[in-house]
Structures are given as structure tokens and as C-alpha cells.
Short mmCIF file of C-alpha atoms in Angstrom, two decimals:
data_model
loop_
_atom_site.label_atom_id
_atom_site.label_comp_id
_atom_site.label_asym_id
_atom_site.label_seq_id
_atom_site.Cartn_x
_atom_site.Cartn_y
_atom_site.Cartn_z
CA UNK A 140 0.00 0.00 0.00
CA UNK A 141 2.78 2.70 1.21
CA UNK A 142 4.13 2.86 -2.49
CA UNK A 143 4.25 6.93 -2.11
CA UNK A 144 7.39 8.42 -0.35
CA UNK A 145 6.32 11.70 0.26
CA UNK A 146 8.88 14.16 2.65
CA UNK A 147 7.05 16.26 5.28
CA UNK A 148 8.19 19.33 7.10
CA UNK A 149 6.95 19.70 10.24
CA UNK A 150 7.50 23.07 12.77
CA UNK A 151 6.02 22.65 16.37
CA UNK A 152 8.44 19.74 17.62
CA UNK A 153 8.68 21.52 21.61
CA UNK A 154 6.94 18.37 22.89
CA UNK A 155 6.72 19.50 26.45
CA UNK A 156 4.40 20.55 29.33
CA UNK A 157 2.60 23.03 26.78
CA UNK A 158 3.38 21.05 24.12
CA UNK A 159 3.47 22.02 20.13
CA UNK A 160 1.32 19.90 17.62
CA UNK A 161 4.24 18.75 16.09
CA UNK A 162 5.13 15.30 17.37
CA UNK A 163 1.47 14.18 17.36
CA UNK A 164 0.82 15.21 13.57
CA UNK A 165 3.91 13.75 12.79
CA UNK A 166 2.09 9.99 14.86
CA UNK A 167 -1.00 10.47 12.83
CA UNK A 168 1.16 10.85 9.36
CA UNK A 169 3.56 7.81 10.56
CA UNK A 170 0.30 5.86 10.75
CA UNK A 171 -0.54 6.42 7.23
CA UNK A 172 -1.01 3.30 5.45
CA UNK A 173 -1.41 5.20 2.05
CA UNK A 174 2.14 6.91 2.15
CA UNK A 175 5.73 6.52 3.61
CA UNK A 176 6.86 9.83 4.57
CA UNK A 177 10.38 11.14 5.61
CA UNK A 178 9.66 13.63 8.25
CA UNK A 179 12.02 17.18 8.51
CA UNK A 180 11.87 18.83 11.66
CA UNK A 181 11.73 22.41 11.77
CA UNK A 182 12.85 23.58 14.98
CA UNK A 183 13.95 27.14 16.83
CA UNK A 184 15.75 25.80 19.84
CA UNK A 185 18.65 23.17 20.53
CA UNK A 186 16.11 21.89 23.35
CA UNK A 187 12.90 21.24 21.84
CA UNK A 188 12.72 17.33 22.54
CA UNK A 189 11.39 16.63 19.31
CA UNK A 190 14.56 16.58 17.31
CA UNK A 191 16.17 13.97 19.11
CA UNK A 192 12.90 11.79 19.13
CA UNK A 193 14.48 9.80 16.21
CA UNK A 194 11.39 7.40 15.90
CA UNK A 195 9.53 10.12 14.86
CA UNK A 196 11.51 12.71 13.03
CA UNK A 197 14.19 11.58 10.22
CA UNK A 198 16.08 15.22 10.06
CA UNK A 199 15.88 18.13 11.54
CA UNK A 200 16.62 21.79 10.59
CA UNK A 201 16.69 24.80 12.68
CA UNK A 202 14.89 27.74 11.52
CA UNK A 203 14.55 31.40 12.16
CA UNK A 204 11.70 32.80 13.85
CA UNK A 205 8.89 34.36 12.12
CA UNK A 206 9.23 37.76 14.23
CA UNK A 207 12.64 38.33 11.83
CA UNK A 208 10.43 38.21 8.39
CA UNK A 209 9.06 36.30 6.05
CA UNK A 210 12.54 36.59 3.77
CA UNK A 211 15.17 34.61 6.18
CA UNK A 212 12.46 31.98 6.82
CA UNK A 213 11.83 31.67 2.79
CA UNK A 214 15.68 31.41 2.72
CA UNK A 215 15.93 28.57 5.07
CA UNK A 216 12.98 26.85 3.49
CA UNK A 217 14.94 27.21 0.28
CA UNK A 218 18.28 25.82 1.67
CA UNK A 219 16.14 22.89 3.37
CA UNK A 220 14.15 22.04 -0.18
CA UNK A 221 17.52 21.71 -2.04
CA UNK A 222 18.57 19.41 0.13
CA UNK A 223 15.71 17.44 0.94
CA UNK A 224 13.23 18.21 -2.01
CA UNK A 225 10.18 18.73 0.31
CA UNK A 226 6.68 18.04 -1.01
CA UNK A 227 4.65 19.28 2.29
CA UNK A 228 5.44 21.64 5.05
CA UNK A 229 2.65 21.84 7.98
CA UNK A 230 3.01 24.85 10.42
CA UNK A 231 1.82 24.28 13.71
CA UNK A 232 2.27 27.13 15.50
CA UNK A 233 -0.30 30.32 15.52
CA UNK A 234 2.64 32.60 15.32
CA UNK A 235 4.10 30.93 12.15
CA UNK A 236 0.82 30.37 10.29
CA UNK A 237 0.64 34.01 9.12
CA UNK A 238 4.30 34.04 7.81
CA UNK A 239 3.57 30.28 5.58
CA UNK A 240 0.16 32.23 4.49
CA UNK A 241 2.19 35.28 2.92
CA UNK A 242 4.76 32.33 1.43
CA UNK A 243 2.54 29.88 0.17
CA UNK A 244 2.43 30.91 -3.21
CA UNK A 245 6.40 30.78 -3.19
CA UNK A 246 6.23 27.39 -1.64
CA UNK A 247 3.87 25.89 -4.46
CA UNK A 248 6.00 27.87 -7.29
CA UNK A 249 9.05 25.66 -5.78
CA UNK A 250 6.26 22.71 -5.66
CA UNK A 251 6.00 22.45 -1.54
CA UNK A 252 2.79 22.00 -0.93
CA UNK A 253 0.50 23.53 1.77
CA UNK A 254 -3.03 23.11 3.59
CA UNK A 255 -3.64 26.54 5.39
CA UNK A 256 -6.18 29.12 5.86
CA UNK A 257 -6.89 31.85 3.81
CA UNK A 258 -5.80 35.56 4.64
CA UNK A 259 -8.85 36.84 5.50
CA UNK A 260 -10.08 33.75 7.09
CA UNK A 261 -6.67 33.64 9.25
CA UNK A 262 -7.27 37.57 10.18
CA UNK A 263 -11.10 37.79 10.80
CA UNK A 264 -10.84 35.26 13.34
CA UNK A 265 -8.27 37.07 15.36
CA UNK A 266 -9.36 37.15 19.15
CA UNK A 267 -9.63 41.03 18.75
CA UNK A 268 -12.43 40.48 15.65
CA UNK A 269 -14.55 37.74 17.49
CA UNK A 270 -17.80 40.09 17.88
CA UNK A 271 -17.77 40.89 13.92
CA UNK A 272 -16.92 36.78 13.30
CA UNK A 273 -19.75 36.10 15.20
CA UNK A 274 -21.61 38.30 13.22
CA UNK A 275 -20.90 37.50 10.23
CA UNK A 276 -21.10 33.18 10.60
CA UNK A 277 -24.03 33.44 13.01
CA UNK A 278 -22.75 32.03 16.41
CA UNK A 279 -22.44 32.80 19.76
CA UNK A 280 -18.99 34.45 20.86
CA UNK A 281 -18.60 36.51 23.95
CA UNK A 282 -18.14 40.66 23.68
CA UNK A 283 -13.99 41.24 23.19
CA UNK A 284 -12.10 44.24 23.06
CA UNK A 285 -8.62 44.78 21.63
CA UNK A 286 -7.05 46.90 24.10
CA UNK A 287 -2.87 48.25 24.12
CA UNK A 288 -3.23 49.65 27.43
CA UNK A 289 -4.91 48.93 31.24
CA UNK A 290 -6.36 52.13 30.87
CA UNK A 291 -8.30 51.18 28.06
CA UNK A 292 -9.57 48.24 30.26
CA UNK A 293 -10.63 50.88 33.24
CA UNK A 294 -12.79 52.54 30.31
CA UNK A 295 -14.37 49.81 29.11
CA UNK A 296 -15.49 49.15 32.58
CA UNK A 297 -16.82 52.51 33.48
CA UNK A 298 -18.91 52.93 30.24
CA UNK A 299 -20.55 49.57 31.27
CA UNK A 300 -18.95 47.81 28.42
CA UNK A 301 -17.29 44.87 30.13
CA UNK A 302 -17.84 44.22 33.75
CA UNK A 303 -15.72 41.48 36.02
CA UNK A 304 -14.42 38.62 35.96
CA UNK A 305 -13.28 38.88 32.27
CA UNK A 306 -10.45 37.17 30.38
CA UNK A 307 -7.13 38.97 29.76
CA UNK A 308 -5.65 36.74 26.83
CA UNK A 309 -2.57 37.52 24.34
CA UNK A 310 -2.92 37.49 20.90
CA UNK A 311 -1.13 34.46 20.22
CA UNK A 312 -1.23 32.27 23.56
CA UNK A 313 -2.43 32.45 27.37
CA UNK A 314 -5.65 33.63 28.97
CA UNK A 315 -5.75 34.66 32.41
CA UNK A 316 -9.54 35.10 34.57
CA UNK A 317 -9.56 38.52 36.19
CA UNK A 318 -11.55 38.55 39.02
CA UNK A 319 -10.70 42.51 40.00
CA UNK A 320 -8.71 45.45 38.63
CA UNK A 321 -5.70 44.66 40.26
CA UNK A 322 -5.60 41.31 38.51
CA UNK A 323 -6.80 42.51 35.21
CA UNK A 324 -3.54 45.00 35.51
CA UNK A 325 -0.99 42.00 36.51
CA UNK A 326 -2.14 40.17 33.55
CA UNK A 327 -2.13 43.09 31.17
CA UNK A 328 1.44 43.26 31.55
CA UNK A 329 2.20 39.65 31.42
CA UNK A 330 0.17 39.12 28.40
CA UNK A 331 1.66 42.23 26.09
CA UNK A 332 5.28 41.01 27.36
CA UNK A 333 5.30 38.28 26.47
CA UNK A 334 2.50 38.19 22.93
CA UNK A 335 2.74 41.96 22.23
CA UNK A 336 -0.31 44.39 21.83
CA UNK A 337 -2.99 44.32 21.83
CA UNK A 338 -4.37 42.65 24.75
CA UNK A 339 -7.73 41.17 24.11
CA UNK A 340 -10.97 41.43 26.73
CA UNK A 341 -13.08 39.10 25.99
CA UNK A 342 -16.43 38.86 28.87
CA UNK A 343 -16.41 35.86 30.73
CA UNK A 344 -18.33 33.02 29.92
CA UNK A 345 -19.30 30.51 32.53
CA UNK A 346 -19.69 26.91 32.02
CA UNK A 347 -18.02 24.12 30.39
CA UNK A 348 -15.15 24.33 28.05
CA UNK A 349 -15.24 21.66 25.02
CA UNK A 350 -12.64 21.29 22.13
CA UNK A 351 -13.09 20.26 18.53
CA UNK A 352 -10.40 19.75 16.41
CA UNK A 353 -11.89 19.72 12.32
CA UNK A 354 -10.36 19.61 9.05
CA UNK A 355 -12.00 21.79 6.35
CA UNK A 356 -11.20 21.60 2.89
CA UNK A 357 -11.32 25.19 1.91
CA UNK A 358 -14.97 24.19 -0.21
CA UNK A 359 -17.21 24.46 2.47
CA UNK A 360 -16.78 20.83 3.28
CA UNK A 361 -15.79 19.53 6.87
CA UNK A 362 -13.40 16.79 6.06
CA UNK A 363 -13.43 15.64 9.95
CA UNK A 364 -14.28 16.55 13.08
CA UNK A 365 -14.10 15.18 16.51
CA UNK A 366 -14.81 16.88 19.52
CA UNK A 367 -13.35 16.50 22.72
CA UNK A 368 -13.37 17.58 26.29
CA UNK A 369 -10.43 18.43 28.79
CA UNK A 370 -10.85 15.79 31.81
CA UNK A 371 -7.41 17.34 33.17
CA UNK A 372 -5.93 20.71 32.89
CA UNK A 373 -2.82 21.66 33.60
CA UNK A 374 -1.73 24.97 35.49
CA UNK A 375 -1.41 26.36 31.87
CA UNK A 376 -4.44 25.68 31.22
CA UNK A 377 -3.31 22.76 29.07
CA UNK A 378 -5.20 18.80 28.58
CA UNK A 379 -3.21 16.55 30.43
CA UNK A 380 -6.05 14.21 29.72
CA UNK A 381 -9.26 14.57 27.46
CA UNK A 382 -12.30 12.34 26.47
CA UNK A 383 -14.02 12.48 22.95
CA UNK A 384 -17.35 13.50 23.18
CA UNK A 385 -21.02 12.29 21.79
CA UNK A 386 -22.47 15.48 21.08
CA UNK A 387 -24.12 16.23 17.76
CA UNK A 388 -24.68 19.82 18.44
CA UNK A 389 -20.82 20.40 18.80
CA UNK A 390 -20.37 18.70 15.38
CA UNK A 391 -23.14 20.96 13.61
CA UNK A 392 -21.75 24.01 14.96
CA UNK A 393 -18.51 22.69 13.67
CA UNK A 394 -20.19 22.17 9.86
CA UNK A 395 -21.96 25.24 10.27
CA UNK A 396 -19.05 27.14 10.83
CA UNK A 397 -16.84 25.68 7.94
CA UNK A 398 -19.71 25.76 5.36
CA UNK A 399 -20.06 29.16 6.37
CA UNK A 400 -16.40 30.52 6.16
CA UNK A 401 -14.84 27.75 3.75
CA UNK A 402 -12.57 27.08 6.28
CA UNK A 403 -9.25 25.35 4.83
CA UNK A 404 -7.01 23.82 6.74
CA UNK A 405 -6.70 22.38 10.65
CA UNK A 406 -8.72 24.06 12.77
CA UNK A 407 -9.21 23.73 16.98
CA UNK A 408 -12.53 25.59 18.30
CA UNK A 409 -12.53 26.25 21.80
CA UNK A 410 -16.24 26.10 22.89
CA UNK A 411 -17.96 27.40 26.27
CA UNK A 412 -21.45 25.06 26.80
CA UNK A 413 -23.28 27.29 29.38
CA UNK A 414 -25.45 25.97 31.78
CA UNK A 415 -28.16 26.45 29.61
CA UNK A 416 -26.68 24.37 26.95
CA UNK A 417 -25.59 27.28 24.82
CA UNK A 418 -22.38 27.01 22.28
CA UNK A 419 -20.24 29.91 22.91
CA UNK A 420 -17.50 30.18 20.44
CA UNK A 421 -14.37 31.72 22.57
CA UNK A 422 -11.68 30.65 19.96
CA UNK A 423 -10.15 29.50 16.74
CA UNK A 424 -7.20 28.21 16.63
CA UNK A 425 -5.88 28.38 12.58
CA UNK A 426 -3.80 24.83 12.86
CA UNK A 427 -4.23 21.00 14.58
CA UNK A 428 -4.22 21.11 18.26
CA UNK A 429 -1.48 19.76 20.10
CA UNK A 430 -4.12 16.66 21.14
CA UNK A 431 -4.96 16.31 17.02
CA UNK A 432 -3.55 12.64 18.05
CA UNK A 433 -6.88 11.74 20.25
CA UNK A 434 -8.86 12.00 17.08
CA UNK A 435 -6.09 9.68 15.04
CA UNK A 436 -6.92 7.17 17.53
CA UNK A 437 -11.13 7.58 17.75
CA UNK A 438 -10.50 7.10 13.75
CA UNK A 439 -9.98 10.56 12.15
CA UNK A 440 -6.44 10.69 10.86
CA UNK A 441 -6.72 14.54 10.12
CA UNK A 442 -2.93 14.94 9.71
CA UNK A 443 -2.77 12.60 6.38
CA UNK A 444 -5.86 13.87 4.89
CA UNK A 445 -4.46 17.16 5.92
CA UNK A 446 -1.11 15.48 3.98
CA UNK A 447 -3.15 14.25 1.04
CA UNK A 448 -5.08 17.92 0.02
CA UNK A 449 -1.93 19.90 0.61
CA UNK A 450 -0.61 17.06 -2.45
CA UNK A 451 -3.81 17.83 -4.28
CA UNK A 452 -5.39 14.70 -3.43
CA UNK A 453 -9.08 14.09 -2.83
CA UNK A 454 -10.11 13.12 0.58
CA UNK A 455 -13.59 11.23 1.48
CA UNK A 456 -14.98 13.38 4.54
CA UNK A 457 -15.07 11.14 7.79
CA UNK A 458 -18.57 10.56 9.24
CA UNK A 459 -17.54 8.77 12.51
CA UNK A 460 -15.51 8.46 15.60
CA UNK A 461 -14.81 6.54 18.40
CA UNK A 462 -16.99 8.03 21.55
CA UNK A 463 -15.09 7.93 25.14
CA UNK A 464 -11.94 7.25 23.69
CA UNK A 465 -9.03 8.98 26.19
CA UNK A 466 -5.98 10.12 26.19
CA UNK A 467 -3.54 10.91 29.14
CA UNK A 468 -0.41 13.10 28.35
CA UNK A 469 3.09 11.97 29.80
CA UNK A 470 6.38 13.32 30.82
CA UNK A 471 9.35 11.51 29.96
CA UNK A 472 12.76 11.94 30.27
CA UNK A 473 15.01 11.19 27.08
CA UNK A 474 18.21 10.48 27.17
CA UNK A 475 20.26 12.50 24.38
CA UNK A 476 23.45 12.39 23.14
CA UNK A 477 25.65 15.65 23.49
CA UNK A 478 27.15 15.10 20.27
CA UNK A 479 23.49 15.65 18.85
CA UNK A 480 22.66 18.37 20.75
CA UNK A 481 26.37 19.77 19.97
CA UNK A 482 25.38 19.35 16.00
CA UNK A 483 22.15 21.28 16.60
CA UNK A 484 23.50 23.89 18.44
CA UNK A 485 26.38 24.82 15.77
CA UNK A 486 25.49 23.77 12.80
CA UNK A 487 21.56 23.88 12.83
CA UNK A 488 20.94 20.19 11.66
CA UNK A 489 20.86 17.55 13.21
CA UNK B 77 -38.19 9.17 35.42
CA UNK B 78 -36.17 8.61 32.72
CA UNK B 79 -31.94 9.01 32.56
CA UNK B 80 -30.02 9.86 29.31
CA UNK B 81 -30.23 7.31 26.52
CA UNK B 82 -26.40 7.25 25.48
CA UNK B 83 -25.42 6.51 29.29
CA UNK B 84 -23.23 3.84 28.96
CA UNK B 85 -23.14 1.54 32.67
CA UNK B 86 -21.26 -1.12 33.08
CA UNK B 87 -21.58 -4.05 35.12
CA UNK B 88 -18.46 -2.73 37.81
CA UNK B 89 -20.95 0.20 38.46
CA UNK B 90 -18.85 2.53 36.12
CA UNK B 91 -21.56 5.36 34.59
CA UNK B 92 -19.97 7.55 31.58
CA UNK B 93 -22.05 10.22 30.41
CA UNK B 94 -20.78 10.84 26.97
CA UNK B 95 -22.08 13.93 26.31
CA UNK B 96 -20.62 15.74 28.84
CA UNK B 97 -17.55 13.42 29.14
CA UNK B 98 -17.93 12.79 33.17
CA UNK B 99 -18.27 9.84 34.57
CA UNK B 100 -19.13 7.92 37.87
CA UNK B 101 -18.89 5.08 39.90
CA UNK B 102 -21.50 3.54 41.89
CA UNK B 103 -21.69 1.19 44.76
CA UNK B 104 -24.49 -1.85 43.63
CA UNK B 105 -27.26 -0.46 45.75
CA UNK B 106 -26.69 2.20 43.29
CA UNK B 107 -26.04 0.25 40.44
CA UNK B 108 -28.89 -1.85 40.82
CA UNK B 109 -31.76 1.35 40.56
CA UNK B 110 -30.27 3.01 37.45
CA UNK B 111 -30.12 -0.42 35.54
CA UNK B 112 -33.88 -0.53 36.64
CA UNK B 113 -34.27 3.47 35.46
CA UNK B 114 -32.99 2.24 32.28
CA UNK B 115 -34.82 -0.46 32.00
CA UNK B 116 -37.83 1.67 32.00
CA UNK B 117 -39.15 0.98 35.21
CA UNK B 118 -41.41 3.48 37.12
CA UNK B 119 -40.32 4.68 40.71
CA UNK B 120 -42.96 2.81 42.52
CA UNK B 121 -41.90 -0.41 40.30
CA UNK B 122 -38.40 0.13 41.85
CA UNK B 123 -39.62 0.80 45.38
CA UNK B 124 -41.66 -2.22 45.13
CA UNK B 125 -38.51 -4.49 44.13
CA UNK B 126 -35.96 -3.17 46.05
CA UNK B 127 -38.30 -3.45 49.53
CA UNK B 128 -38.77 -6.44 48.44
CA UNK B 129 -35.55 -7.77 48.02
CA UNK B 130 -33.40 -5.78 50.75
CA UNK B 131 -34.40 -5.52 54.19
CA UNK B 132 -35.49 -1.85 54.15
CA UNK B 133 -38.97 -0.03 55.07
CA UNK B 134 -40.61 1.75 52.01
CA UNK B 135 -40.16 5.25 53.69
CA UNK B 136 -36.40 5.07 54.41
CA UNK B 137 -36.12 3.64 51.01
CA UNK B 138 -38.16 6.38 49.34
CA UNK B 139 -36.45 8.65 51.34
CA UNK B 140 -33.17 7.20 49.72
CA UNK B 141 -34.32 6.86 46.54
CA UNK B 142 -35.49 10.93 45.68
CA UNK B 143 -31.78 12.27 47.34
CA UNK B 144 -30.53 9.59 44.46
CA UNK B 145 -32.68 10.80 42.03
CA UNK B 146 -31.69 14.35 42.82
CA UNK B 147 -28.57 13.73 42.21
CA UNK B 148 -29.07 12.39 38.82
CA UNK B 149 -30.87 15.28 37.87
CA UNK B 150 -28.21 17.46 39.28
CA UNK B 151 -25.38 15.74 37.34
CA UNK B 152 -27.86 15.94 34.39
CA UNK B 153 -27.88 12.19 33.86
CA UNK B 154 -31.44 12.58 33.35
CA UNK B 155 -33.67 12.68 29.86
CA UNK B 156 -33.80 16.29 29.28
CA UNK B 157 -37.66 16.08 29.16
CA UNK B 158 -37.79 14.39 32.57
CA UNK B 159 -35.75 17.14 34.34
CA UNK B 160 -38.64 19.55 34.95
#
């Protein structure tokens, strides 16, 4: 069956307490019984475990970060393909999907291939733009703000706008629940250290959060989706341990929001149910969760159909999925070679 | 009263609700009246059997039996058309 060799770059290899997407994708493509693929790493530190986890990745290649331009990363993409003639590359990271978005008509011209979201599909779901989104595709979201300082926060308050607790959250990563002020102030300043401005506001929503992680193939068309909630979390607000779900309403919000925005490419939605059984939508994510691996196993394997249309394939849409099936994340210490960890360090491969 | 149709139970007294994703565990007592509730039964069917079988008045088993069913309503285990 495997008679395609297809070679796969992969970015998001920091397999660790917050963990990247990376090294799951890379199980669900290893699984593939419909193509043999030679995974590249692409990795921005000498310490991101993934690397070094030789059963999973064949070569890696560090790369620069997106914050330094779309050019040096285009150059190191070039340097990479002439060496390793690579058909895919799949982002992972929110931070880099923007950057392969602006270079994805480069990447097909050197015939890489790619499964991402549009521009405007990629912008207008930006934290900040939620209210509009919401809008526009007809769901639920809760009332943000884009804010670049605490001031702005104070204002919102007084004119009634946004009251406590709300969610201080970064534009990238991280959401913190202000209960007062003085917390809405500590987290201001954490968030725009570490993400940049704006900060986003977003009201509070209580109730449940549930995950879905969906694959849409840019026609309207949801390829797969399974969704999924957090049994454990971790201080950073991580799953150390999730459950798939039997709920039919997640998966027709999930249809409904695809058909309505052609969604293309991996997608997580993070999903409030309220007490009264209301679907808030609180976030996309624009790429596979780091958990994508939960929905390999209950049957979905989103990463090689993701594989398949960046090659131009076609892909039948899944219809089913395992209900109650678990997974528990684990630490685990590897034992590396310096020599490796040398070679990464000065000469960027490894 | 009715619980959830897609309540999986299991014979060790395990209860996962997979809607929500939660799940339970339930000593036999326990185990014994929601395999009746799924079943179908009605609560004066199941007060009927289990005075029957256990050595336990009909008050203190009613008694019992609505802090139980409160319960399931409260972790919404219950058909949502049964809750009111």
C-alpha cells in the first residue's frame, strides 16, 4: 500500500508541558497506510525534545523565527528544499501560520505543498475580531475588546462595556480570569510582554469548556471533526487528559461554521457550553491542536488527509468516531546524546 | 423518570455520560436502581422491588431513593424532558 514516499516538514516539535502539535501530527502521518513519509523537523531551539525523538523525526533543521520576516524563513525553506526536495510543510504554531500564508504561493512555485487558511479567514478570526466573526457566521462568541493599554480596560469598565471577571488573553497564547482590577492589571502586563499588543478582553463566559479539532477543505466541506473535552488541565491551562465526546450539536456548529467561512485547513474551536446548553465560540485556533492525536486514535487521521489535500489529493470526509476514547499526556525523560545536541546547536541540523 | 439514553453503565458500576464526558462510579445499591431506570421501570416499580428484596422499610427507602434521584438530575444524567 505505502508505495508513495512523500517528505514532510513539520515546525512545532517543543513536545513538552505546553506542548506544540508537532510530534502528534507527525504519529498520525507515521500511521498512514497510504504513504511513507520522511519527516524534517523544523525547529527554533537546541532543546525542543522533538529533534532527538528519532522514531519520529528523520532530520531536523533549525529555523529562524517568524518575528525576523518572512525573507530569512523563505531562505531557510529554500536551503532545506535543495537538500531534501520537500513536497509538504505543515506549520503548527499560531505565530508561524501568518508568515507560511504570505509564502505559500512561493512554496507551491518551488512545488512544496500547503493546507492553510486563507488571509482573511486567518485575520477575521483574530481574538480582537470575534464580535464581527460572530456576526458574520451566526454564532455565539462573547463581547472582546482589543485593548494596548490597562487604561483602556478601566474605560471599558466605566462605560458599562465589560464588567468582572473577564479574560485577559494575548494574541497568540495564554488567557488569564480577572476577578478585580488589580488582577486585570498583573495580567495586562504579562500578556503584552510576552504576545505583544494588543491585549484582548473578551467577557467571561461561565460553564463548560469543550474542544473540537476539524479539518476543512477550503470548499465548504468539513473533512473531519471530533470533539473532545479536557478531563485534566494543567496549570497552563493545558489537557493533560481529554475524552471524545457524543455530542451532535458540537459537530453541527462545527459544519456550520466551515460551510459558512470555507474554512481550509486544521482548525481547533474552543467552545464554552453554558449551563443552559448554549455554544459559545471563545476561539479558533488556525492549525491541529497539540491533542490532534486523540482524534487519530477515535478514527480521524486529520494529519494525512491534511497530507493528502496539501498534495492535491481528494479526501472522502469522515462521518464517525470513536466516543469515550481517552488520552492521558506523559512526561518523559530522554536520554540524548551531546554530540546531537552539539550538532544542533552549531550547525543547525541535526 | 427517565436518565439519558447514550449513558453507557457497566456491570463494575462505572456510569460515563458521553455527552458531557464525566463519569461515575456507583456502589451496587446504586447500580442496581439506574439499571432498573434504564430499564424503563417506574419509581414505585423500583420501590416495590428493592423493599422487596433488601431488608429496608418503604419510607427510608423512598427517602433514599429521591436524594438519588436528585442527584441524577443534578449531574444531568437525566432525559432532558424528565428534568422539569
Amino acid at each position: 500500500m505505502k508505495n508513495r514516499k512523500l517528505t514532510i516538514a513539520i515546525s512545532g516539535l517543543n513536545n513538552v508541558d505546553s506542548p506544540g502539535p508537532g510530534i502528534p501530527v507527525i504519529r498520525g502521518i507515521r500511521e498512514s497506510e497510504l504513504f511513507d513519509a520522511r519527516i524534517i523537523g523544523l525547529a527554533y531551539e537546541n532543546l525542543e525534545p522533538g529533534p532527538y525523538m528519532h522514531e519520529f523525526v528523520d532530520k531536523t533543521y533549525k529555523v529562524p523565527y517568524p518575528s525576523e520576516g518572512v525573507e530569512p524563513v523563505l531562505e531557510r525553506i529554500e536551503y532545506i528544499h535543495e537538500r531534501e526536495s520537500v513536497d509538504v510543510i505543515i506549520p503548527n504554531f499560531d505565530s508561524e501560520i501568518y508568515a507560511f500564508i504570505r509564502l505559500e504561493q512561493k512554496l507551491h512555485g518551488m512545488g512544496i505543498g500547503t493546507f492553510l487558511p486563507t488571509l482573511k479567514q486567518f485575520e477575521e478570526r483574530h481574538k480582537s475580531n470575534l464580535p464581527r466573526f460572530g456576526k458574520t457566521h451566526a454564532v455565539n462568541v462573547p463581547e472582546s475588546f482589543a485593548v494596548t493599554s490597562f487604561e483602556e480596560i478601566e474605560e471599558l469598565k466605566q462605560d458599562e462595556k465589560i464588567d468582572f471577571p473577564l479574560m485577559v488573553k494575548g494574541k497568540f497564547y495564554d488567557a488569564f480570569k480577572a476577578q478585580n482590577p488589580e488582577q486585570a492589571s498583573i495580567y495586562f502586563n504579562r500578556v503584552s510582554a510576552r504576545w505583544g499588543l494588543p491585549v484582548v478582553v473578551q467577557k467571561f463566559i461561565k460553564g463548560t469548556e469543550v474542544n473540537v479539532v476539524a479539518l476543512g477543505d477550503g470548499n465548504g466541506q468539513t473533512i473531519g471533526a471530533v470533539p473532545m473535552r479536557k478531563q485534566y488541565i494543567t496549570d497552563k491551562g493545558k489537557a493533560w487528559g481529554g475524552i471524545t465526546l457524543d455530542d451532535p450539536t458540537m459537530i453541527e456548529f462545527t459544519h456550520r461554521l466551515i460551510s459558512s467561512t470555507k474554512w481550509r485547513g486544521g482548525m481547533e474551536l474552543e467552545l464554552i457550553r453554558t449551563p443552559e446548553n448554549e455554544l459559545y465560540m471563545i476561539e479558533i485556533n488556525p492549525r491541529l491542536p497539540a491533542w490532534v492525536y486523540l482524534a487519530v486514535a477515535a478514527g480521524q487521521n486529520l494529519p494525512e488527509a491534511m497530507v493528502l489535500l496539501a498534495t492535491g489529493g481528494s479526501v472522502q470526509p469522515y462521518d464517525k468516531y470513536e466516543i469515550g476514547k481517552m488520552f492521558i499526556r506523559y512526561s518523559f525523560d530522554m536520554i540524548c546524546n551531546l554530540r546531537e545536541f552539539e550538532k544542533l546547536s552549531t550547525l543547525g541540523e541535526l | 423518570m427517565k436518565i439519558k439514553k447514550n449513558l453507557a453503565i457497566s456491570e463494575t458500576g462505572f456510569v460515563f455520560d458521553p455527552t458531557t464526558g464525566d463519569s461515575y462510579t456507583l456502589n451496587s445499591t446504586g447500580l442496581e436502581i439506574i439499571q432498573l431506570l434504564k430499564e424503563g421501570k417506574t419509581k414505585e416499580d423500583i420501590i416495590r422491588q428493592m423493599t422487596e428484596t433488601y431488608d429496608v422499610d418503604i419510607h427510608t427507602f423512598e427517602r433514599y431513593f429521591f436524594d438519588f434521584a436528585g442527584m441524577l438530575k443534578q449531574m444531568q444524567l437525566v432525559a432532558p424532558d424528565e428534568e422539569s
